[in-house]
Amino acid sequence: MSIKKKLGMGVVSAALGLSLIGGGTFAYFSDTVATTNTFASGTLDLSINPEYVIKAENIKPGDIMPRAFELKNDGSLDISSVDIHTDYDVDYGDKYNGGDLGEHILVHFMKNVDKNGLGNIVVGPNNVITSTTLAELRDANGLPDAVANKLYVNLPWLGETNGEKAGLKAGDSDDLVVVFEFVDNDEDQNTFQDAELTLYWNFEAHQTSGTLK
């Protein structure tokens, strides 16, 4: 082999060796920027006014006790529904010989004043959403929805009809009416004389569905 060919092969081998050592890398301009990101969650804050729904003394079978109260959303998130969880304790008197007073207290849930489209409190049989005893409410565990409106319609040419949309927007409030009735069922109800029933209502608010942010 001639000297020129040997030198040529040596140069090629040296270049290949440098390429392998260098790893075939090249230098480019680059730039970076840092971001600080936050995820701040909203709040569900339901309040009731007054703090108690009913206080009644010296009641007897046949008594009817209408009561009004306000639910307000003091949080930053809209509420989709409000479940009412019921429980109660009864302190019976000396004449007690059996029975559950909660089975004799009927609760009539009236249409939500803000949802019925009338703009005022209407107590009457035509505005009753559902009627159930305290005992049945306790066993139902979370009924009914206090801010529901299944009849809500939004028509482009008429606007909103039948009151407000179901749920409770942040900063908004709803006026509600319930009618308690000590049912006179023609039975011997002397067992409930001098009894005292303490009713516990827990209002559980639920968030609306997730949305695109």
JSON list of C-alpha atoms in Angstrom, two decimals, residues 11-196:
[
{"chain": "A", "resi": 11, "resn": "VAL", "atom": "CA", "xyz": [-7.05, 10.50, 8.78]},
{"chain": "A", "resi": 12, "resn": "VAL", "atom": "CA", "xyz": [-10.38, 8.69, 8.32]},
{"chain": "A", "resi": 13, "resn": "SER", "atom": "CA", "xyz": [-9.74, 6.53, 11.38]},
{"chain": "A", "resi": 14, "resn": "ALA", "atom": "CA", "xyz": [-8.84, 9.60, 13.46]},
{"chain": "A", "resi": 15, "resn": "ALA", "atom": "CA", "xyz": [-11.99, 11.43, 12.37]},
{"chain": "A", "resi": 16, "resn": "LEU", "atom": "CA", "xyz": [-14.14, 8.38, 13.21]},
{"chain": "A", "resi": 17, "resn": "GLY", "atom": "CA", "xyz": [-12.51, 8.17, 16.61]},
{"chain": "A", "resi": 18, "resn": "LEU", "atom": "CA", "xyz": [-13.24, 11.82, 17.36]},
{"chain": "A", "resi": 19, "resn": "SER", "atom": "CA", "xyz": [-16.83, 11.32, 16.27]},
{"chain": "A", "resi": 20, "resn": "LEU", "atom": "CA", "xyz": [-17.27, 8.40, 18.65]},
{"chain": "A", "resi": 21, "resn": "ILE", "atom": "CA", "xyz": [-15.64, 10.27, 21.52]},
{"chain": "A", "resi": 22, "resn": "GLY", "atom": "CA", "xyz": [-17.75, 13.35, 20.96]},
{"chain": "A", "resi": 23, "resn": "GLY", "atom": "CA", "xyz": [-20.96, 11.29, 20.87]},
{"chain": "A", "resi": 24, "resn": "GLY", "atom": "CA", "xyz": [-22.25, 13.19, 17.87]},
{"chain": "A", "resi": 25, "resn": "THR", "atom": "CA", "xyz": [-23.49, 16.11, 20.07]},
{"chain": "A", "resi": 26, "resn": "PHE", "atom": "CA", "xyz": [-24.02, 19.71, 18.94]},
{"chain": "A", "resi": 27, "resn": "ALA", "atom": "CA", "xyz": [-24.49, 22.89, 20.98]},
{"chain": "A", "resi": 28, "resn": "TYR", "atom": "CA", "xyz": [-27.77, 24.90, 20.52]},
{"chain": "A", "resi": 29, "resn": "PHE", "atom": "CA", "xyz": [-29.08, 28.11, 22.03]},
{"chain": "A", "resi": 30, "resn": "SER", "atom": "CA", "xyz": [-31.58, 27.49, 24.87]},
{"chain": "A", "resi": 31, "resn": "ASP", "atom": "CA", "xyz": [-33.75, 29.47, 27.23]},
{"chain": "A", "resi": 32, "resn": "THR", "atom": "CA", "xyz": [-35.97, 28.57, 30.23]},
{"chain": "A", "resi": 33, "resn": "VAL", "atom": "CA", "xyz": [-38.79, 30.26, 32.07]},
{"chain": "A", "resi": 34, "resn": "ALA", "atom": "CA", "xyz": [-40.28, 29.24, 35.44]},
{"chain": "A", "resi": 35, "resn": "THR", "atom": "CA", "xyz": [-43.98, 29.41, 36.37]},
{"chain": "A", "resi": 36, "resn": "THR", "atom": "CA", "xyz": [-45.74, 29.33, 39.72]},
{"chain": "A", "resi": 37, "resn": "ASN", "atom": "CA", "xyz": [-49.19, 27.73, 39.56]},
{"chain": "A", "resi": 38, "resn": "THR", "atom": "CA", "xyz": [-52.01, 27.60, 42.11]},
{"chain": "A", "resi": 39, "resn": "PHE", "atom": "CA", "xyz": [-55.12, 25.52, 42.66]},
{"chain": "A", "resi": 40, "resn": "ALA", "atom": "CA", "xyz": [-57.43, 27.31, 45.10]},
{"chain": "A", "resi": 41, "resn": "SER", "atom": "CA", "xyz": [-60.51, 25.38, 46.12]},
{"chain": "A", "resi": 42, "resn": "GLY", "atom": "CA", "xyz": [-63.85, 27.07, 46.80]},
{"chain": "A", "resi": 43, "resn": "THR", "atom": "CA", "xyz": [-66.09, 26.65, 49.81]},
{"chain": "A", "resi": 44, "resn": "LEU", "atom": "CA", "xyz": [-69.55, 25.31, 50.53]},
{"chain": "A", "resi": 45, "resn": "ASP", "atom": "CA", "xyz": [-71.00, 27.26, 53.45]},
{"chain": "A", "resi": 46, "resn": "LEU", "atom": "CA", "xyz": [-74.69, 26.74, 54.18]},
{"chain": "A", "resi": 47, "resn": "SER", "atom": "CA", "xyz": [-76.38, 28.74, 56.95]},
{"chain": "A", "resi": 48, "resn": "ILE", "atom": "CA", "xyz": [-79.93, 28.71, 58.32]},
{"chain": "A", "resi": 49, "resn": "ASN", "atom": "CA", "xyz": [-81.98, 31.51, 59.84]},
{"chain": "A", "resi": 50, "resn": "PRO", "atom": "CA", "xyz": [-83.31, 31.14, 62.45]},
{"chain": "A", "resi": 51, "resn": "GLU", "atom": "CA", "xyz": [-80.94, 28.54, 63.88]},
{"chain": "A", "resi": 52, "resn": "TYR", "atom": "CA", "xyz": [-83.92, 26.43, 64.93]},
{"chain": "A", "resi": 53, "resn": "VAL", "atom": "CA", "xyz": [-86.90, 25.59, 62.72]},
{"chain": "A", "resi": 54, "resn": "ILE", "atom": "CA", "xyz": [-89.54, 25.02, 65.41]},
{"chain": "A", "resi": 55, "resn": "LYS", "atom": "CA", "xyz": [-90.11, 25.43, 69.13]},
{"chain": "A", "resi": 56, "resn": "ALA", "atom": "CA", "xyz": [-93.62, 24.56, 70.24]},
{"chain": "A", "resi": 57, "resn": "GLU", "atom": "CA", "xyz": [-95.06, 23.94, 73.70]},
{"chain": "A", "resi": 58, "resn": "ASN", "atom": "CA", "xyz": [-98.34, 22.57, 75.02]},
{"chain": "A", "resi": 59, "resn": "ILE", "atom": "CA", "xyz": [-99.19, 20.92, 71.71]},
{"chain": "A", "resi": 60, "resn": "LYS", "atom": "CA", "xyz": [-102.07, 18.46, 71.40]},
{"chain": "A", "resi": 61, "resn": "PRO", "atom": "CA", "xyz": [-103.47, 16.15, 68.71]},
{"chain": "A", "resi": 62, "resn": "GLY", "atom": "CA", "xyz": [-104.94, 18.21, 65.90]},
{"chain": "A", "resi": 63, "resn": "ASP", "atom": "CA", "xyz": [-102.54, 21.16, 66.27]},
{"chain": "A", "resi": 64, "resn": "ILE", "atom": "CA", "xyz": [-101.01, 22.57, 63.06]},
{"chain": "A", "resi": 65, "resn": "MET", "atom": "CA", "xyz": [-97.74, 24.51, 63.27]},
{"chain": "A", "resi": 66, "resn": "PRO", "atom": "CA", "xyz": [-96.48, 26.36, 60.15]},
{"chain": "A", "resi": 67, "resn": "ARG", "atom": "CA", "xyz": [-92.86, 27.50, 60.28]},
{"chain": "A", "resi": 68, "resn": "ALA", "atom": "CA", "xyz": [-90.70, 29.48, 57.84]},
{"chain": "A", "resi": 69, "resn": "PHE", "atom": "CA", "xyz": [-86.93, 29.55, 57.64]},
{"chain": "A", "resi": 70, "resn": "GLU", "atom": "CA", "xyz": [-84.19, 30.70, 55.29]},
{"chain": "A", "resi": 71, "resn": "LEU", "atom": "CA", "xyz": [-81.32, 28.73, 53.78]},
{"chain": "A", "resi": 72, "resn": "LYS", "atom": "CA", "xyz": [-78.39, 30.84, 52.59]},
{"chain": "A", "resi": 73, "resn": "ASN", "atom": "CA", "xyz": [-75.28, 29.94, 50.62]},
{"chain": "A", "resi": 74, "resn": "ASP", "atom": "CA", "xyz": [-72.47, 31.94, 52.25]},
{"chain": "A", "resi": 75, "resn": "GLY", "atom": "CA", "xyz": [-69.77, 30.07, 50.35]},
{"chain": "A", "resi": 76, "resn": "SER", "atom": "CA", "xyz": [-68.03, 30.73, 47.03]},
{"chain": "A", "resi": 77, "resn": "LEU", "atom": "CA", "xyz": [-69.38, 27.64, 45.23]},
{"chain": "A", "resi": 78, "resn": "ASP", "atom": "CA", "xyz": [-72.89, 26.99, 43.95]},
{"chain": "A", "resi": 79, "resn": "ILE", "atom": "CA", "xyz": [-74.91, 24.29, 45.72]},
{"chain": "A", "resi": 80, "resn": "SER", "atom": "CA", "xyz": [-76.74, 21.70, 43.63]},
{"chain": "A", "resi": 81, "resn": "SER", "atom": "CA", "xyz": [-78.92, 20.16, 46.35]},
{"chain": "A", "resi": 82, "resn": "VAL", "atom": "CA", "xyz": [-79.54, 20.21, 50.09]},
{"chain": "A", "resi": 83, "resn": "ASP", "atom": "CA", "xyz": [-80.51, 16.98, 51.81]},
{"chain": "A", "resi": 84, "resn": "ILE", "atom": "CA", "xyz": [-82.33, 17.05, 55.12]},
{"chain": "A", "resi": 85, "resn": "HIS", "atom": "CA", "xyz": [-81.21, 14.37, 57.57]},
{"chain": "A", "resi": 86, "resn": "THR", "atom": "CA", "xyz": [-83.67, 13.75, 60.40]},
{"chain": "A", "resi": 87, "resn": "ASP", "atom": "CA", "xyz": [-83.25, 12.36, 63.88]},
{"chain": "A", "resi": 88, "resn": "TYR", "atom": "CA", "xyz": [-85.08, 12.92, 67.16]},
{"chain": "A", "resi": 89, "resn": "ASP", "atom": "CA", "xyz": [-85.20, 11.98, 70.83]},
{"chain": "A", "resi": 90, "resn": "VAL", "atom": "CA", "xyz": [-88.36, 11.70, 72.92]},
{"chain": "A", "resi": 91, "resn": "ASP", "atom": "CA", "xyz": [-88.60, 12.18, 76.66]},
{"chain": "A", "resi": 92, "resn": "TYR", "atom": "CA", "xyz": [-91.91, 10.56, 77.57]},
{"chain": "A", "resi": 93, "resn": "GLY", "atom": "CA", "xyz": [-94.03, 11.47, 80.57]},
{"chain": "A", "resi": 94, "resn": "ASP", "atom": "CA", "xyz": [-95.62, 9.45, 83.37]},
{"chain": "A", "resi": 95, "resn": "LYS", "atom": "CA", "xyz": [-98.56, 8.29, 81.21]},
{"chain": "A", "resi": 96, "resn": "TYR", "atom": "CA", "xyz": [-96.33, 6.61, 78.61]},
{"chain": "A", "resi": 97, "resn": "ASN", "atom": "CA", "xyz": [-97.31, 3.02, 77.83]},
{"chain": "A", "resi": 98, "resn": "GLY", "atom": "CA", "xyz": [-95.73, 2.54, 74.39]},
{"chain": "A", "resi": 99, "resn": "GLY", "atom": "CA", "xyz": [-95.58, 4.07, 70.96]},
{"chain": "A", "resi": 100, "resn": "ASP", "atom": "CA", "xyz": [-93.38, 6.47, 69.01]},
{"chain": "A", "resi": 101, "resn": "LEU", "atom": "CA", "xyz": [-94.42, 10.12, 69.08]},
{"chain": "A", "resi": 102, "resn": "GLY", "atom": "CA", "xyz": [-92.47, 10.64, 65.85]},
{"chain": "A", "resi": 103, "resn": "GLU", "atom": "CA", "xyz": [-95.03, 8.50, 64.04]},
{"chain": "A", "resi": 104, "resn": "HIS", "atom": "CA", "xyz": [-97.76, 10.97, 65.05]},
{"chain": "A", "resi": 105, "resn": "ILE", "atom": "CA", "xyz": [-95.98, 14.17, 63.95]},
{"chain": "A", "resi": 106, "resn": "LEU", "atom": "CA", "xyz": [-96.63, 14.76, 60.26]},
{"chain": "A", "resi": 107, "resn": "VAL", "atom": "CA", "xyz": [-94.41, 17.14, 58.29]},
{"chain": "A", "resi": 108, "resn": "HIS", "atom": "CA", "xyz": [-95.79, 18.89, 55.21]},
{"chain": "A", "resi": 109, "resn": "PHE", "atom": "CA", "xyz": [-93.00, 20.29, 53.04]},
{"chain": "A", "resi": 110, "resn": "MET", "atom": "CA", "xyz": [-94.32, 23.24, 51.06]},
{"chain": "A", "resi": 111, "resn": "LYS", "atom": "CA", "xyz": [-92.97, 24.42, 47.73]},
{"chain": "A", "resi": 112, "resn": "ASN", "atom": "CA", "xyz": [-89.76, 26.37, 48.05]},
{"chain": "A", "resi": 113, "resn": "VAL", "atom": "CA", "xyz": [-90.90, 30.02, 47.99]},
{"chain": "A", "resi": 114, "resn": "ASP", "atom": "CA", "xyz": [-88.08, 31.10, 45.66]},
{"chain": "A", "resi": 115, "resn": "LYS", "atom": "CA", "xyz": [-88.61, 28.13, 43.36]},
{"chain": "A", "resi": 116, "resn": "ASN", "atom": "CA", "xyz": [-92.40, 28.24, 43.02]},
{"chain": "A", "resi": 117, "resn": "GLY", "atom": "CA", "xyz": [-92.43, 31.43, 40.97]},
{"chain": "A", "resi": 118, "resn": "LEU", "atom": "CA", "xyz": [-95.03, 33.11, 43.19]},
{"chain": "A", "resi": 119, "resn": "GLY", "atom": "CA", "xyz": [-92.58, 35.20, 45.17]},
{"chain": "A", "resi": 120, "resn": "ASN", "atom": "CA", "xyz": [-94.41, 34.79, 48.46]},
{"chain": "A", "resi": 121, "resn": "ILE", "atom": "CA", "xyz": [-95.19, 32.24, 51.14]},
{"chain": "A", "resi": 122, "resn": "VAL", "atom": "CA", "xyz": [-98.19, 30.15, 50.24]},
{"chain": "A", "resi": 123, "resn": "VAL", "atom": "CA", "xyz": [-99.42, 27.61, 52.77]},
{"chain": "A", "resi": 124, "resn": "GLY", "atom": "CA", "xyz": [-102.08, 25.35, 51.33]},
{"chain": "A", "resi": 125, "resn": "PRO", "atom": "CA", "xyz": [-102.73, 21.81, 50.13]},
{"chain": "A", "resi": 126, "resn": "ASN", "atom": "CA", "xyz": [-101.91, 22.70, 46.51]},
{"chain": "A", "resi": 127, "resn": "ASN", "atom": "CA", "xyz": [-98.39, 23.74, 47.46]},
{"chain": "A", "resi": 128, "resn": "VAL", "atom": "CA", "xyz": [-97.43, 20.65, 49.42]},
{"chain": "A", "resi": 129, "resn": "ILE", "atom": "CA", "xyz": [-94.46, 18.85, 47.88]},
{"chain": "A", "resi": 130, "resn": "THR", "atom": "CA", "xyz": [-94.60, 15.86, 50.18]},
{"chain": "A", "resi": 131, "resn": "SER", "atom": "CA", "xyz": [-96.08, 14.85, 53.54]},
{"chain": "A", "resi": 132, "resn": "THR", "atom": "CA", "xyz": [-94.36, 12.35, 55.79]},
{"chain": "A", "resi": 133, "resn": "THR", "atom": "CA", "xyz": [-93.97, 11.58, 59.46]},
{"chain": "A", "resi": 134, "resn": "LEU", "atom": "CA", "xyz": [-90.85, 12.33, 61.45]},
{"chain": "A", "resi": 135, "resn": "ALA", "atom": "CA", "xyz": [-90.32, 8.60, 61.85]},
{"chain": "A", "resi": 136, "resn": "GLU", "atom": "CA", "xyz": [-90.40, 8.10, 58.07]},
{"chain": "A", "resi": 137, "resn": "LEU", "atom": "CA", "xyz": [-88.05, 11.04, 57.53]},
{"chain": "A", "resi": 138, "resn": "ARG", "atom": "CA", "xyz": [-85.57, 9.58, 59.99]},
{"chain": "A", "resi": 139, "resn": "ASP", "atom": "CA", "xyz": [-85.58, 6.25, 58.18]},
{"chain": "A", "resi": 140, "resn": "ALA", "atom": "CA", "xyz": [-85.35, 7.90, 54.74]},
{"chain": "A", "resi": 141, "resn": "ASN", "atom": "CA", "xyz": [-81.94, 9.37, 55.67]},
{"chain": "A", "resi": 142, "resn": "GLY", "atom": "CA", "xyz": [-81.57, 12.49, 53.57]},
{"chain": "A", "resi": 143, "resn": "LEU", "atom": "CA", "xyz": [-84.91, 13.40, 52.03]},
{"chain": "A", "resi": 144, "resn": "PRO", "atom": "CA", "xyz": [-86.19, 15.67, 50.62]},
{"chain": "A", "resi": 145, "resn": "ASP", "atom": "CA", "xyz": [-83.99, 18.05, 48.60]},
{"chain": "A", "resi": 146, "resn": "ALA", "atom": "CA", "xyz": [-84.74, 21.47, 50.10]},
{"chain": "A", "resi": 147, "resn": "VAL", "atom": "CA", "xyz": [-83.71, 23.48, 46.99]},
{"chain": "A", "resi": 148, "resn": "ALA", "atom": "CA", "xyz": [-85.17, 21.34, 44.23]},
{"chain": "A", "resi": 149, "resn": "ASN", "atom": "CA", "xyz": [-87.30, 22.61, 41.36]},
{"chain": "A", "resi": 150, "resn": "LYS", "atom": "CA", "xyz": [-88.25, 19.87, 38.94]},
{"chain": "A", "resi": 151, "resn": "LEU", "atom": "CA", "xyz": [-90.68, 22.18, 37.11]},
{"chain": "A", "resi": 152, "resn": "TYR", "atom": "CA", "xyz": [-88.10, 24.81, 36.14]},
{"chain": "A", "resi": 153, "resn": "VAL", "atom": "CA", "xyz": [-88.23, 25.79, 32.47]},
{"chain": "A", "resi": 154, "resn": "ASN", "atom": "CA", "xyz": [-86.10, 28.32, 30.59]},
{"chain": "A", "resi": 155, "resn": "LEU", "atom": "CA", "xyz": [-87.74, 29.31, 27.31]},
{"chain": "A", "resi": 156, "resn": "PRO", "atom": "CA", "xyz": [-85.93, 31.79, 25.02]},
{"chain": "A", "resi": 157, "resn": "TRP", "atom": "CA", "xyz": [-89.13, 33.69, 24.21]},
{"chain": "A", "resi": 158, "resn": "LEU", "atom": "CA", "xyz": [-90.60, 33.64, 27.73]},
{"chain": "A", "resi": 159, "resn": "GLY", "atom": "CA", "xyz": [-87.56, 33.56, 29.95]},
{"chain": "A", "resi": 160, "resn": "GLU", "atom": "CA", "xyz": [-87.48, 31.59, 33.17]},
{"chain": "A", "resi": 161, "resn": "THR", "atom": "CA", "xyz": [-90.79, 30.17, 34.33]},
{"chain": "A", "resi": 162, "resn": "ASN", "atom": "CA", "xyz": [-91.83, 28.45, 37.54]},
{"chain": "A", "resi": 163, "resn": "GLY", "atom": "CA", "xyz": [-89.36, 30.34, 39.67]},
{"chain": "A", "resi": 164, "resn": "GLU", "atom": "CA", "xyz": [-85.64, 29.83, 40.06]},
{"chain": "A", "resi": 165, "resn": "LYS", "atom": "CA", "xyz": [-83.51, 26.99, 38.80]},
{"chain": "A", "resi": 166, "resn": "ALA", "atom": "CA", "xyz": [-82.87, 24.18, 41.27]},
{"chain": "A", "resi": 167, "resn": "GLY", "atom": "CA", "xyz": [-79.93, 24.58, 43.60]},
{"chain": "A", "resi": 168, "resn": "LEU", "atom": "CA", "xyz": [-78.60, 27.54, 45.54]},
{"chain": "A", "resi": 169, "resn": "LYS", "atom": "CA", "xyz": [-76.10, 29.91, 43.94]},
{"chain": "A", "resi": 170, "resn": "ALA", "atom": "CA", "xyz": [-73.26, 31.40, 45.95]},
{"chain": "A", "resi": 171, "resn": "GLY", "atom": "CA", "xyz": [-74.53, 34.40, 47.88]},
{"chain": "A", "resi": 172, "resn": "ASP", "atom": "CA", "xyz": [-78.19, 33.50, 47.27]},
{"chain": "A", "resi": 173, "resn": "SER", "atom": "CA", "xyz": [-80.85, 32.37, 49.74]},
{"chain": "A", "resi": 174, "resn": "ASP", "atom": "CA", "xyz": [-84.14, 30.47, 49.64]},
{"chain": "A", "resi": 175, "resn": "ASP", "atom": "CA", "xyz": [-87.17, 30.84, 51.89]},
{"chain": "A", "resi": 176, "resn": "LEU", "atom": "CA", "xyz": [-88.81, 27.58, 52.87]},
{"chain": "A", "resi": 177, "resn": "VAL", "atom": "CA", "xyz": [-91.97, 26.66, 54.73]},
{"chain": "A", "resi": 178, "resn": "VAL", "atom": "CA", "xyz": [-92.80, 23.47, 56.60]},
{"chain": "A", "resi": 179, "resn": "VAL", "atom": "CA", "xyz": [-96.04, 22.67, 58.39]},
{"chain": "A", "resi": 180, "resn": "PHE", "atom": "CA", "xyz": [-95.90, 20.33, 61.37]},
{"chain": "A", "resi": 181, "resn": "GLU", "atom": "CA", "xyz": [-99.11, 18.55, 62.34]},
{"chain": "A", "resi": 182, "resn": "PHE", "atom": "CA", "xyz": [-99.79, 16.56, 65.48]},
{"chain": "A", "resi": 183, "resn": "VAL", "atom": "CA", "xyz": [-102.11, 14.07, 63.82]},
{"chain": "A", "resi": 184, "resn": "ASP", "atom": "CA", "xyz": [-105.38, 13.32, 65.58]},
{"chain": "A", "resi": 185, "resn": "ASN", "atom": "CA", "xyz": [-105.89, 9.75, 64.44]},
{"chain": "A", "resi": 186, "resn": "ASP", "atom": "CA", "xyz": [-108.84, 8.85, 66.69]},
{"chain": "A", "resi": 187, "resn": "GLU", "atom": "CA", "xyz": [-106.59, 6.52, 68.68]},
{"chain": "A", "resi": 188, "resn": "ASP", "atom": "CA", "xyz": [-105.86, 6.65, 72.38]},
{"chain": "A", "resi": 189, "resn": "GLN", "atom": "CA", "xyz": [-102.93, 9.09, 72.36]},
{"chain": "A", "resi": 190, "resn": "ASN", "atom": "CA", "xyz": [-102.86, 9.68, 76.11]},
{"chain": "A", "resi": 191, "resn": "THR", "atom": "CA", "xyz": [-99.54, 7.85, 76.11]},
{"chain": "A", "resi": 192, "resn": "PHE", "atom": "CA", "xyz": [-97.98, 11.00, 74.67]},
{"chain": "A", "resi": 193, "resn": "GLN", "atom": "CA", "xyz": [-99.12, 13.41, 77.35]},
{"chain": "A", "resi": 194, "resn": "ASP", "atom": "CA", "xyz": [-96.28, 15.42, 78.91]},
{"chain": "A", "resi": 195, "resn": "ALA", "atom": "CA", "xyz": [-93.84, 14.12, 76.28]},
{"chain": "A", "resi": 196, "resn": "GLU", "atom": "CA", "xyz": [-91.08, 16.26, 74.79]}
]
